[in-house]
Amino acid sequence: MSDFDVSGNDKELQEFLMIEKEKAQVNAQIHEFNEICWEKCIGKPSTKLDHATETCLSNCVDRFIDTSLLITQRFAQMLQKRGGGDL
């Protein structure tokens, strides 16, 4: 019976680690947004964002998110096709 409890704990640990890995990936992506969009849109830091800079930052993040979603969807499609071929 103790073996069953250990495997249950292993499953909980694996789920916890998966969640933490996903959190780390989200944080890494946010950091990447900041770096890329800062370099692209911020010419000279100041106390306020002008309209053009604000628009640039918004468009930059939107494009980055759209691209990330597209890549994720394509990857999922590839995995699904590959998995379907193995059945």
XYZ file of N, CA, C and O in Angstrom, residues 3 5 7 13 15 17-18 28 31 36-38 45 47 50 54 56 60 62-63 65-66 68 72 74 79 84:
108
model
N 3.636 1.620 -1.575
C 4.074 1.839 -2.950
C 3.047 2.658 -3.717
O 3.383 3.506 -4.525
N 0.978 4.875 -2.450
C 1.080 6.247 -1.975
C 2.259 6.957 -2.615
O 2.169 8.129 -2.971
N 3.624 6.337 -5.569
C 3.328 6.645 -6.965
C 2.340 7.806 -7.062
O 2.412 8.613 -7.976
N 3.931 15.282 -7.754
C 5.191 15.986 -7.979
C 5.361 16.309 -9.460
O 5.752 17.430 -9.814
N 2.999 16.715 -11.691
C 2.037 17.775 -12.034
C 2.534 19.130 -11.538
O 2.457 20.126 -12.252
N 5.660 20.002 -10.975
C 6.811 20.397 -11.783
C 6.382 20.886 -13.157
O 6.951 21.847 -13.692
N 5.365 20.253 -13.744
C 4.858 20.685 -15.042
C 4.282 22.101 -14.945
O 4.539 22.946 -15.793
N 9.596 33.650 -19.042
C 10.646 33.812 -20.047
C 10.098 34.528 -21.280
O 10.779 35.381 -21.866
N 9.718 38.184 -20.513
C 11.042 38.808 -20.544
C 11.482 39.046 -21.990
O 12.024 40.098 -22.323
N 12.724 42.489 -26.766
C 12.537 42.743 -28.201
C 11.805 44.060 -28.432
O 12.238 44.899 -29.226
N 10.700 44.248 -27.730
C 9.885 45.441 -27.962
C 10.562 46.705 -27.434
O 10.400 47.782 -28.010
N 11.332 46.592 -26.371
C 12.082 47.748 -25.854
C 13.075 48.214 -26.912
O 13.138 49.394 -27.239
N 14.551 56.742 -23.373
C 13.648 56.663 -22.212
C 13.312 58.049 -21.657
O 14.160 58.940 -21.615
N 10.002 60.141 -19.005
C 9.024 59.918 -17.943
C 7.648 59.543 -18.476
O 6.833 59.011 -17.742
N 5.126 58.562 -25.517
C 4.326 59.287 -26.491
C 3.419 58.291 -27.219
O 3.560 57.077 -27.063
N 3.793 54.139 -27.621
C 2.771 53.277 -27.043
C 2.167 52.361 -28.111
O 1.993 51.160 -27.896
N 3.616 51.468 -30.943
C 4.670 50.540 -31.354
C 4.761 49.371 -30.370
O 4.830 48.206 -30.782
N 3.969 45.563 -31.296
C 5.078 44.625 -31.153
C 4.652 43.411 -30.331
O 4.872 42.261 -30.735
N 1.580 42.400 -29.731
C 0.531 41.682 -30.474
C 1.130 40.762 -31.528
O 0.726 39.602 -31.659
N 2.103 41.275 -32.292
C 2.741 40.442 -33.323
C 3.488 39.274 -32.693
O 3.464 38.157 -33.209
N 2.849 37.768 -29.832
C 1.862 36.796 -29.336
C 1.271 36.021 -30.509
O 1.167 34.790 -30.459
N 0.897 36.720 -31.579
C 0.332 36.044 -32.752
C 1.314 35.025 -33.321
O 0.934 33.905 -33.667
N 3.820 33.532 -31.729
C 3.975 32.431 -30.773
C 2.800 31.460 -30.866
O 2.988 30.241 -30.843
N 2.941 27.534 -32.043
C 2.403 26.510 -31.145
C 1.345 25.667 -31.857
O 1.332 24.442 -31.743
N 1.008 25.180 -35.137
C 1.644 24.365 -36.176
C 2.344 23.162 -35.546
O 2.291 22.054 -36.063
N 2.486 17.295 -34.395
C 2.445 16.200 -33.432
C 1.202 15.342 -33.621
O 1.264 14.122 -33.515
N -1.146 10.410 -35.255
C -2.177 9.725 -36.024
C -1.590 8.691 -36.960
O -2.181 7.657 -37.208
